[in-house]
Tab-separated table of N, CA and C in Angstrom:
chain	number	residue	atom	x	y	z
A	102	MET	N	6.620	-12.799	-36.244
A	102	MET	CA	7.385	-13.584	-35.302
A	102	MET	C	7.779	-14.889	-35.971
A	103	GLY	N	9.045	-15.278	-35.802
A	103	GLY	CA	9.527	-16.518	-36.389
A	103	GLY	C	8.968	-17.727	-35.666
A	104	VAL	N	9.082	-18.865	-36.315
A	104	VAL	CA	8.539	-20.107	-35.757
A	104	VAL	C	9.257	-20.485	-34.467
A	105	ARG	N	10.570	-20.347	-34.465
A	105	ARG	CA	11.350	-20.717	-33.282
A	105	ARG	C	10.972	-19.857	-32.076
A	106	LYS	N	10.806	-18.559	-32.293
A	106	LYS	CA	10.415	-17.663	-31.206
A	106	LYS	C	9.006	-17.965	-30.730
A	107	LYS	N	8.125	-18.285	-31.658
A	107	LYS	CA	6.744	-18.590	-31.291
A	107	LYS	C	6.673	-19.850	-30.436
A	108	ILE	N	7.467	-20.859	-30.796
A	108	ILE	CA	7.482	-22.105	-30.024
A	108	ILE	C	7.979	-21.851	-28.603
A	109	SER	N	9.063	-21.093	-28.469
A	109	SER	CA	9.596	-20.816	-27.132
A	109	SER	C	8.646	-19.923	-26.332
A	110	ALA	N	7.951	-19.005	-26.990
A	110	ALA	CA	6.973	-18.161	-26.299
A	110	ALA	C	5.806	-18.998	-25.802
A	111	ASP	N	5.351	-19.956	-26.607
A	111	ASP	CA	4.265	-20.845	-26.192
A	111	ASP	C	4.687	-21.719	-25.017
A	112	GLN	N	5.928	-22.180	-25.021
A	112	GLN	CA	6.424	-22.987	-23.909
A	112	GLN	C	6.466	-22.176	-22.615
A	113	ARG	N	6.895	-20.904	-22.717
A	113	ARG	CA	6.917	-20.039	-21.533
A	113	ARG	C	5.517	-19.808	-21.000
A	114	LYS	N	4.545	-19.619	-21.911
A	114	LYS	CA	3.164	-19.399	-21.488
A	114	LYS	C	2.605	-20.622	-20.780
A	115	GLU	N	2.913	-21.806	-21.287
A	115	GLU	CA	2.449	-23.049	-20.661
A	115	GLU	C	3.072	-23.233	-19.284
A	116	ALA	N	4.342	-22.887	-19.144
A	116	ALA	CA	5.018	-23.020	-17.856
A	116	ALA	C	4.435	-22.041	-16.838
A	117	LYS	N	4.027	-20.849	-17.299
A	117	LYS	CA	3.466	-19.847	-16.392
A	117	LYS	C	2.082	-20.225	-15.886
A	118	LYS	N	1.375	-21.091	-16.621
A	118	LYS	CA	0.024	-21.476	-16.203
A	118	LYS	C	0.041	-22.259	-14.901
A	119	SER	N	1.139	-22.949	-14.605
A	119	SER	CA	1.216	-23.729	-13.380
A	119	SER	C	1.768	-22.913	-12.212
A	120	LEU	N	2.173	-21.657	-12.463
A	120	LEU	CA	2.679	-20.787	-11.409
A	120	LEU	C	1.571	-19.844	-10.939
A	121	TYR	N	1.569	-19.572	-9.650
A	121	TYR	CA	0.558	-18.684	-9.066
A	121	TYR	C	1.302	-17.528	-8.417
A	122	PHE	N	1.147	-16.326	-8.982
A	122	PHE	CA	1.941	-15.201	-8.518
A	122	PHE	C	1.170	-13.896	-8.653
A	123	ALA	N	1.729	-12.861	-8.050
A	123	ALA	CA	1.218	-11.498	-8.186
A	123	ALA	C	2.427	-10.571	-8.259
A	124	LYS	N	2.311	-9.516	-9.059
A	124	LYS	CA	3.398	-8.559	-9.228
A	124	LYS	C	2.949	-7.173	-8.794
A	125	LEU	N	3.873	-6.451	-8.243
A	125	LEU	CA	3.635	-5.069	-7.849
A	125	LEU	C	4.788	-4.254	-8.410
A	126	ASN	N	4.490	-3.379	-9.367
A	126	ASN	CA	5.536	-2.624	-10.045
A	126	ASN	C	5.591	-1.172	-9.585
A	127	ASP	N	6.787	-0.611	-9.608
A	127	ASP	CA	7.034	0.801	-9.304
A	127	ASP	C	6.507	1.227	-7.937
A	128	VAL	N	6.912	0.500	-6.907
A	128	VAL	CA	6.555	0.863	-5.538
A	128	VAL	C	7.525	1.953	-5.079
A	129	PRO	N	7.015	3.097	-4.615
A	129	PRO	CA	7.919	4.209	-4.291
A	129	PRO	C	8.600	4.095	-2.927
A	130	THR	N	9.150	2.927	-2.623
A	130	THR	CA	10.003	2.760	-1.445
A	130	THR	C	11.307	2.132	-1.910
A	131	SER	N	12.336	2.255	-1.125
A	131	SER	CA	13.621	1.718	-1.554
A	131	SER	C	13.582	0.185	-1.498
A	132	PRO	N	14.296	-0.471	-2.391
A	132	PRO	CA	14.309	-1.940	-2.399
A	132	PRO	C	14.828	-2.526	-1.088
A	133	ARG	N	15.756	-1.838	-0.450
A	133	ARG	CA	16.314	-2.336	0.809
A	133	ARG	C	15.244	-2.421	1.895
A	134	LYS	N	14.399	-1.409	1.992
A	134	LYS	CA	13.324	-1.414	2.990
A	134	LYS	C	12.305	-2.496	2.687
A	135	MET	N	12.012	-2.705	1.394
A	135	MET	CA	11.045	-3.726	1.006
A	135	MET	C	11.604	-5.120	1.259
A	136	ARG	N	12.908	-5.306	1.040
A	136	ARG	CA	13.519	-6.626	1.258
A	136	ARG	C	13.480	-7.028	2.724
A	137	LEU	N	13.563	-6.058	3.625
A	137	LEU	CA	13.470	-6.368	5.056
A	137	LEU	C	12.139	-7.027	5.385
A	138	VAL	N	11.072	-6.512	4.802
A	138	VAL	CA	9.738	-7.065	5.047
A	138	VAL	C	9.564	-8.377	4.279
A	139	ALA	N	10.104	-8.448	3.058
A	139	ALA	CA	9.977	-9.665	2.251
A	139	ALA	C	10.690	-10.835	2.914
A	140	ASP	N	11.817	-10.576	3.555
A	140	ASP	CA	12.555	-11.641	4.230
A	140	ASP	C	11.781	-12.199	5.419
A	141	MET	N	10.915	-11.387	6.010
A	141	MET	CA	10.133	-11.850	7.161
A	141	MET	C	9.145	-12.942	6.770
A	142	ILE	N	8.590	-12.871	5.538
A	142	ILE	CA	7.520	-13.800	5.177
A	142	ILE	C	7.950	-14.878	4.188
A	143	ARG	N	9.171	-14.851	3.730
A	143	ARG	CA	9.639	-15.836	2.736
A	143	ARG	C	9.553	-17.255	3.313
A	144	GLY	N	8.849	-18.153	2.593
A	144	GLY	CA	8.725	-19.547	3.006
A	144	GLY	C	7.649	-19.807	4.047
A	145	MET	N	6.943	-18.781	4.483
A	145	MET	CA	5.923	-18.928	5.523
A	145	MET	C	4.601	-19.419	4.959
A	146	GLU	N	3.793	-20.009	5.834
A	146	GLU	CA	2.420	-20.350	5.462
A	146	GLU	C	1.655	-19.043	5.273
A	147	VAL	N	0.679	-19.068	4.362
A	147	VAL	CA	0.000	-17.841	3.944
A	147	VAL	C	-0.720	-17.147	5.100
A	148	ASN	N	-1.460	-17.894	5.903
A	148	ASN	CA	-2.209	-17.264	6.996
A	148	ASN	C	-1.281	-16.644	8.038
A	149	LYS	N	-0.188	-17.329	8.316
A	149	LYS	CA	0.781	-16.791	9.268
A	149	LYS	C	1.452	-15.541	8.696
A	150	ALA	N	1.764	-15.571	7.391
A	150	ALA	CA	2.394	-14.421	6.741
A	150	ALA	C	1.463	-13.209	6.750
A	151	LEU	N	0.164	-13.443	6.525
A	151	LEU	CA	-0.796	-12.334	6.564
A	151	LEU	C	-0.846	-11.694	7.952
A	152	SER	N	-0.819	-12.517	8.996
A	152	SER	CA	-0.867	-11.955	10.344
A	152	SER	C	0.439	-11.226	10.689
A	153	VAL	N	1.563	-11.738	10.224
A	153	VAL	CA	2.846	-11.054	10.459
A	153	VAL	C	2.846	-9.694	9.776
A	154	LEU	N	2.356	-9.653	8.532
A	154	LEU	CA	2.328	-8.388	7.801
A	154	LEU	C	1.339	-7.401	8.412
A	155	LYS	N	0.224	-7.919	8.886
A	155	LYS	CA	-0.801	-7.038	9.455
A	155	LYS	C	-0.292	-6.305	10.695
A	156	PHE	N	0.486	-7.004	11.527
A	156	PHE	CA	0.933	-6.408	12.784
A	156	PHE	C	2.359	-5.862	12.718
A	157	SER	N	2.939	-5.819	11.535
A	157	SER	CA	4.264	-5.239	11.380
A	157	SER	C	4.154	-3.714	11.357
A	158	SER	N	5.144	-3.060	11.927
A	158	SER	CA	5.107	-1.591	11.979
A	158	SER	C	5.727	-0.955	10.738
A	159	LYS	N	6.294	-1.753	9.850
A	159	LYS	CA	6.925	-1.225	8.637
A	159	LYS	C	5.867	-0.734	7.654
A	160	GLU	N	6.185	0.331	6.929
A	160	GLU	CA	5.242	0.894	5.959
A	160	GLU	C	5.075	-0.030	4.759
A	161	ALA	N	6.123	-0.748	4.401
A	161	ALA	CA	6.080	-1.639	3.240
A	161	ALA	C	5.193	-2.855	3.480
A	162	SER	N	4.920	-3.174	4.729
A	162	SER	CA	4.123	-4.368	5.033
A	162	SER	C	2.682	-4.231	4.544
A	163	ASN	N	2.147	-3.016	4.506
A	163	ASN	CA	0.785	-2.819	4.003
A	163	ASN	C	0.697	-3.204	2.530
A	164	ARG	N	1.681	-2.783	1.761
A	164	ARG	CA	1.677	-3.102	0.329
A	164	ARG	C	1.884	-4.591	0.087
A	165	LEU	N	2.767	-5.209	0.870
A	165	LEU	CA	3.010	-6.645	0.696
A	165	LEU	C	1.801	-7.471	1.119
A	166	GLU	N	1.069	-7.002	2.131
A	166	GLU	CA	-0.141	-7.719	2.555
A	166	GLU	C	-1.173	-7.723	1.425
A	167	LYS	N	-1.346	-6.585	0.783
A	167	LYS	CA	-2.278	-6.479	-0.329
A	167	LYS	C	-1.828	-7.357	-1.496
A	168	LEU	N	-0.527	-7.384	-1.756
A	168	LEU	CA	0.026	-8.214	-2.829
A	168	LEU	C	-0.164	-9.698	-2.538
A	169	LEU	N	0.015	-10.103	-1.281
A	169	LEU	CA	-0.180	-11.507	-0.897
A	169	LEU	C	-1.635	-11.913	-1.061
A	170	ARG	N	-2.556	-11.027	-0.694
A	170	ARG	CA	-3.984	-11.322	-0.898
A	170	ARG	C	-4.306	-11.475	-2.379
A	171	SER	N	-3.658	-10.689	-3.215
A	171	SER	CA	-3.857	-10.790	-4.655
A	171	SER	C	-3.324	-12.116	-5.191
A	172	ALA	N	-2.171	-12.561	-4.696
A	172	ALA	CA	-1.609	-13.838	-5.124
A	172	ALA	C	-2.506	-15.001	-4.702
A	173	ILE	N	-3.092	-14.905	-3.519
A	173	ILE	CA	-4.017	-15.943	-3.042
A	173	ILE	C	-5.247	-15.981	-3.936
A	174	ALA	N	-5.771	-14.808	-4.289
A	174	ALA	CA	-6.938	-14.740	-5.174
A	174	ALA	C	-6.614	-15.314	-6.553
A	175	ASN	N	-5.412	-15.053	-7.054
A	175	ASN	CA	-4.997	-15.621	-8.333
A	175	ASN	C	-4.939	-17.146	-8.254
A	176	TRP	N	-4.435	-17.679	-7.139
A	176	TRP	CA	-4.370	-19.129	-6.954
A	176	TRP	C	-5.775	-19.722	-6.937
A	177	GLU	N	-6.682	-19.066	-6.212
A	177	GLU	CA	-8.063	-19.551	-6.126
A	177	GLU	C	-8.738	-19.549	-7.491
A	178	GLN	N	-8.481	-18.524	-8.279
A	178	GLN	CA	-9.116	-18.419	-9.594
A	178	GLN	C	-8.578	-19.474	-10.554
A	179	LYS	N	-7.273	-19.728	-10.528
A	179	LYS	CA	-6.687	-20.697	-11.450
A	179	LYS	C	-7.037	-22.136	-11.089
A	180	THR	N	-7.064	-22.455	-9.785
A	180	THR	CA	-7.304	-23.838	-9.367
A	180	THR	C	-8.764	-24.125	-9.063
A	181	GLU	N	-9.579	-23.071	-8.938
A	181	GLU	CA	-11.000	-23.193	-8.597
A	181	GLU	C	-11.206	-23.929	-7.283
A	182	GLN	N	-10.346	-23.655	-6.310
A	182	GLN	CA	-10.453	-24.183	-4.955
A	182	GLN	C	-10.418	-23.015	-3.977
A	183	LYS	N	-10.734	-23.300	-2.731
A	183	LYS	CA	-10.639	-22.281	-1.689
A	183	LYS	C	-9.269	-22.349	-1.033
A	184	ALA	N	-8.722	-21.201	-0.680
A	184	ALA	CA	-7.397	-21.147	-0.069
A	184	ALA	C	-7.416	-21.725	1.342
A	185	ASP	N	-8.570	-21.715	2.000
A	185	ASP	CA	-8.662	-22.240	3.356
A	185	ASP	C	-8.425	-23.751	3.382
A	186	ASP	N	-8.840	-24.454	2.310
A	186	ASP	CA	-8.715	-25.905	2.272
A	186	ASP	C	-7.277	-26.350	2.025
A	187	ALA	N	-6.533	-25.615	1.226
A	187	ALA	CA	-5.176	-26.011	0.838
A	187	ALA	C	-4.145	-25.420	1.797
A	188	GLU	N	-2.985	-26.047	1.840
A	188	GLU	CA	-1.875	-25.539	2.646
A	188	GLU	C	-0.998	-24.664	1.762
A	189	LEU	N	-1.388	-23.409	1.614
A	189	LEU	CA	-0.621	-22.475	0.776
A	189	LEU	C	0.543	-21.887	1.569
A	190	TYR	N	1.629	-21.622	0.859
A	190	TYR	CA	2.758	-20.941	1.468
A	190	TYR	C	3.423	-20.044	0.440
A	191	VAL	N	4.220	-19.110	0.910
A	191	VAL	CA	4.936	-18.184	0.037
A	191	VAL	C	6.166	-18.926	-0.468
A	192	SER	N	6.118	-19.391	-1.712
A	192	SER	CA	7.221	-20.202	-2.229
A	192	SER	C	8.418	-19.350	-2.617
A	193	ALA	N	8.185	-18.161	-3.151
A	193	ALA	CA	9.296	-17.274	-3.519
A	193	ALA	C	8.805	-15.839	-3.516
A	194	ILE	N	9.710	-14.942	-3.212
A	194	ILE	CA	9.394	-13.518	-3.276
A	194	ILE	C	10.661	-12.787	-3.719
A	195	TYR	N	10.523	-11.958	-4.749
A	195	TYR	CA	11.651	-11.231	-5.312
A	195	TYR	C	11.397	-9.733	-5.213
A	196	VAL	N	12.429	-9.001	-4.817
A	196	VAL	CA	12.363	-7.542	-4.790
A	196	VAL	C	13.492	-7.029	-5.676
A	197	ASP	N	13.128	-6.408	-6.779
A	197	ASP	CA	14.105	-5.879	-7.722
A	197	ASP	C	14.011	-4.367	-7.752
A	198	SER	N	15.129	-3.723	-7.992
A	198	SER	CA	15.092	-2.268	-8.050
A	198	SER	C	14.481	-1.808	-9.367
A	199	ALA	N	13.786	-0.703	-9.315
A	199	ALA	CA	13.129	-0.135	-10.489
A	199	ALA	C	13.835	1.178	-10.844
A	200	THR	N	13.153	2.011	-11.596
A	200	THR	CA	13.757	3.284	-11.994
A	200	THR	C	13.980	4.184	-10.786
A	201	MET	N	14.940	5.053	-10.927
A	201	MET	CA	15.301	5.946	-9.846
A	201	MET	C	15.056	7.386	-10.290
A	202	LEU	N	14.317	8.139	-9.489
A	202	LEU	CA	14.150	9.559	-9.767
A	202	LEU	C	15.381	10.292	-9.238
A	203	LYS	N	16.039	11.065	-10.077
A	203	LYS	CA	17.235	11.777	-9.657
A	203	LYS	C	16.932	13.269	-9.605
A	204	ARG	N	17.169	13.846	-8.446
A	204	ARG	CA	16.905	15.255	-8.240
A	204	ARG	C	18.151	15.909	-7.655
A	205	LEU	N	18.191	17.228	-7.722
A	205	LEU	CA	19.285	17.970	-7.118
A	205	LEU	C	18.769	18.776	-5.937
A	206	GLN	N	19.541	18.769	-4.864
A	206	GLN	CA	19.205	19.559	-3.688
A	206	GLN	C	20.323	20.569	-3.479
A	207	THR	N	19.936	21.788	-3.269
A	207	THR	CA	20.965	22.828	-3.129
A	207	THR	C	21.785	22.594	-1.873
A	208	ALA	N	23.061	22.966	-1.972
A	208	ALA	CA	23.996	22.819	-0.863
A	208	ALA	C	24.750	24.136	-0.709
A	209	PRO	N	25.449	24.305	0.409
A	209	PRO	CA	26.166	25.574	0.624
A	209	PRO	C	27.275	25.829	-0.392
A	210	GLN	N	27.606	27.073	-0.563
A	210	GLN	CA	28.711	27.535	-1.405
A	210	GLN	C	28.537	27.137	-2.872
A	211	GLY	N	27.320	27.230	-3.366
A	211	GLY	CA	27.058	27.004	-4.778
A	211	GLY	C	27.138	25.549	-5.228
A	212	ARG	N	27.153	24.636	-4.300
A	212	ARG	CA	27.206	23.221	-4.671
A	212	ARG	C	25.803	22.642	-4.718
A	213	ALA	N	25.735	21.372	-5.154
A	213	ALA	CA	24.442	20.678	-5.176
A	213	ALA	C	24.666	19.220	-4.805
A	214	TYR	N	23.711	18.659	-4.053
A	214	TYR	CA	23.750	17.240	-3.709
A	214	TYR	C	22.720	16.507	-4.554
A	215	ARG	N	23.058	15.303	-4.945
A	215	ARG	CA	22.111	14.501	-5.721
A	215	ARG	C	21.215	13.708	-4.768
A	216	VAL	N	19.910	13.780	-5.004
A	216	VAL	CA	18.928	13.030	-4.232
A	216	VAL	C	18.401	11.924	-5.130
A	217	ARG	N	18.517	10.688	-4.667
A	217	ARG	CA	18.026	9.548	-5.446
A	217	ARG	C	16.782	8.992	-4.770
A	218	LYS	N	15.657	9.097	-5.447
A	218	LYS	CA	14.408	8.539	-4.918
A	218	LYS	C	14.215	7.168	-5.559
A	219	ARG	N	14.431	6.132	-4.785
A	219	ARG	CA	14.431	4.775	-5.317
A	219	ARG	C	13.032	4.185	-5.328
A	220	SER	N	12.828	3.224	-6.221
A	220	SER	CA	11.570	2.476	-6.264
A	220	SER	C	11.893	1.028	-6.586
A	221	ASN	N	10.898	0.139	-6.465
A	221	ASN	CA	11.172	-1.279	-6.659
A	221	ASN	C	10.000	-2.010	-7.289
A	222	HIS	N	10.273	-3.233	-7.741
A	222	HIS	CA	9.271	-4.168	-8.248
A	222	HIS	C	9.271	-5.382	-7.327
A	223	VAL	N	8.080	-5.860	-6.966
A	223	VAL	CA	7.970	-7.039	-6.104
A	223	VAL	C	7.192	-8.111	-6.850
A	224	THR	N	7.694	-9.347	-6.829
A	224	THR	CA	7.000	-10.500	-7.398
A	224	THR	C	6.874	-11.542	-6.306
A	225	LEU	N	5.651	-11.999	-6.054
A	225	LEU	CA	5.382	-12.936	-4.967
A	225	LEU	C	4.735	-14.194	-5.534
A	226	PHE	N	5.343	-15.356	-5.274
A	226	PHE	CA	4.828	-16.646	-5.747
A	226	PHE	C	4.211	-17.403	-4.584
A	227	VAL	N	3.059	-18.028	-4.843
A	227	VAL	CA	2.353	-18.824	-3.847
A	227	VAL	C	2.202	-20.228	-4.405
A	228	ASP	N	2.337	-21.238	-3.542
A	228	ASP	CA	2.191	-22.622	-3.983
A	228	ASP	C	1.660	-23.455	-2.821
A	229	THR	N	1.244	-24.677	-3.126
A	229	THR	CA	0.770	-25.582	-2.078
A	229	THR	C	1.882	-26.540	-1.698
A	230	LYS	N	1.850	-27.007	-0.454
A	230	LYS	CA	2.852	-27.963	0.012
A	230	LYS	C	2.705	-29.286	-0.725
A	231	ASN	N	1.460	-29.672	-1.059
A	231	ASN	CA	1.186	-30.975	-1.675
A	231	ASN	C	1.815	-31.103	-3.055
A	232	THR	N	1.741	-30.064	-3.891
A	232	THR	CA	2.250	-30.175	-5.262
A	232	THR	C	3.761	-30.342	-5.270
A	233	ASN	N	4.464	-29.679	-4.355
A	233	ASN	CA	5.919	-29.813	-4.316
A	233	ASN	C	6.324	-31.209	-3.874
A	234	ASP	N	5.583	-31.824	-2.948
A	234	ASP	CA	5.896	-33.179	-2.512
A	234	ASP	C	5.701	-34.166	-3.666
A	235	ASN	N	4.648	-33.982	-4.447
A	235	ASN	CA	4.401	-34.881	-5.571
A	235	ASN	C	5.452	-34.726	-6.661
A	236	ASP	N	5.920	-33.505	-6.889
A	236	ASP	CA	6.929	-33.274	-7.913
A	236	ASP	C	8.252	-33.945	-7.537
A	237	ASN	N	8.585	-33.913	-6.238
A	237	ASN	CA	9.849	-34.500	-5.802
A	237	ASN	C	9.844	-36.023	-5.902
A	238	GLN	N	8.675	-36.632	-5.757
A	238	GLN	CA	8.580	-38.098	-5.825
A	238	GLN	C	8.729	-38.596	-7.240
A	239	ASN	N	8.276	-37.835	-8.227
A	239	ASN	CA	8.337	-38.282	-9.627
A	239	ASN	C	9.699	-38.173	-10.218
């Protein structure tokens, strides 16, 4: 690896240390269905978001609830504080499309229909209200 690439890689690693996130890759639901649930909790306080996900009837909400708990645990491990003490909220959530399984389904008169089984990647960022206020003042 060249020196220039190593320097930029080190800078990216340092920037990631201050971010608290969890990723969920290759979820076998369509990105559109996952985005509906992600939009419900974007910008919400963590405890409120957990209760919204718990009582949601959508199938994707179970996976997002588990992902949010993982992001909270990551925050607790990095900061060595309890999540109950801090005012955590979902700062950002991204749903990107992943690989698509393409299959053929037989149709009448010798034709075939293409079946696309979609999947997605979800990235969820958690942050405290206090750190953002301090950053804006500086």
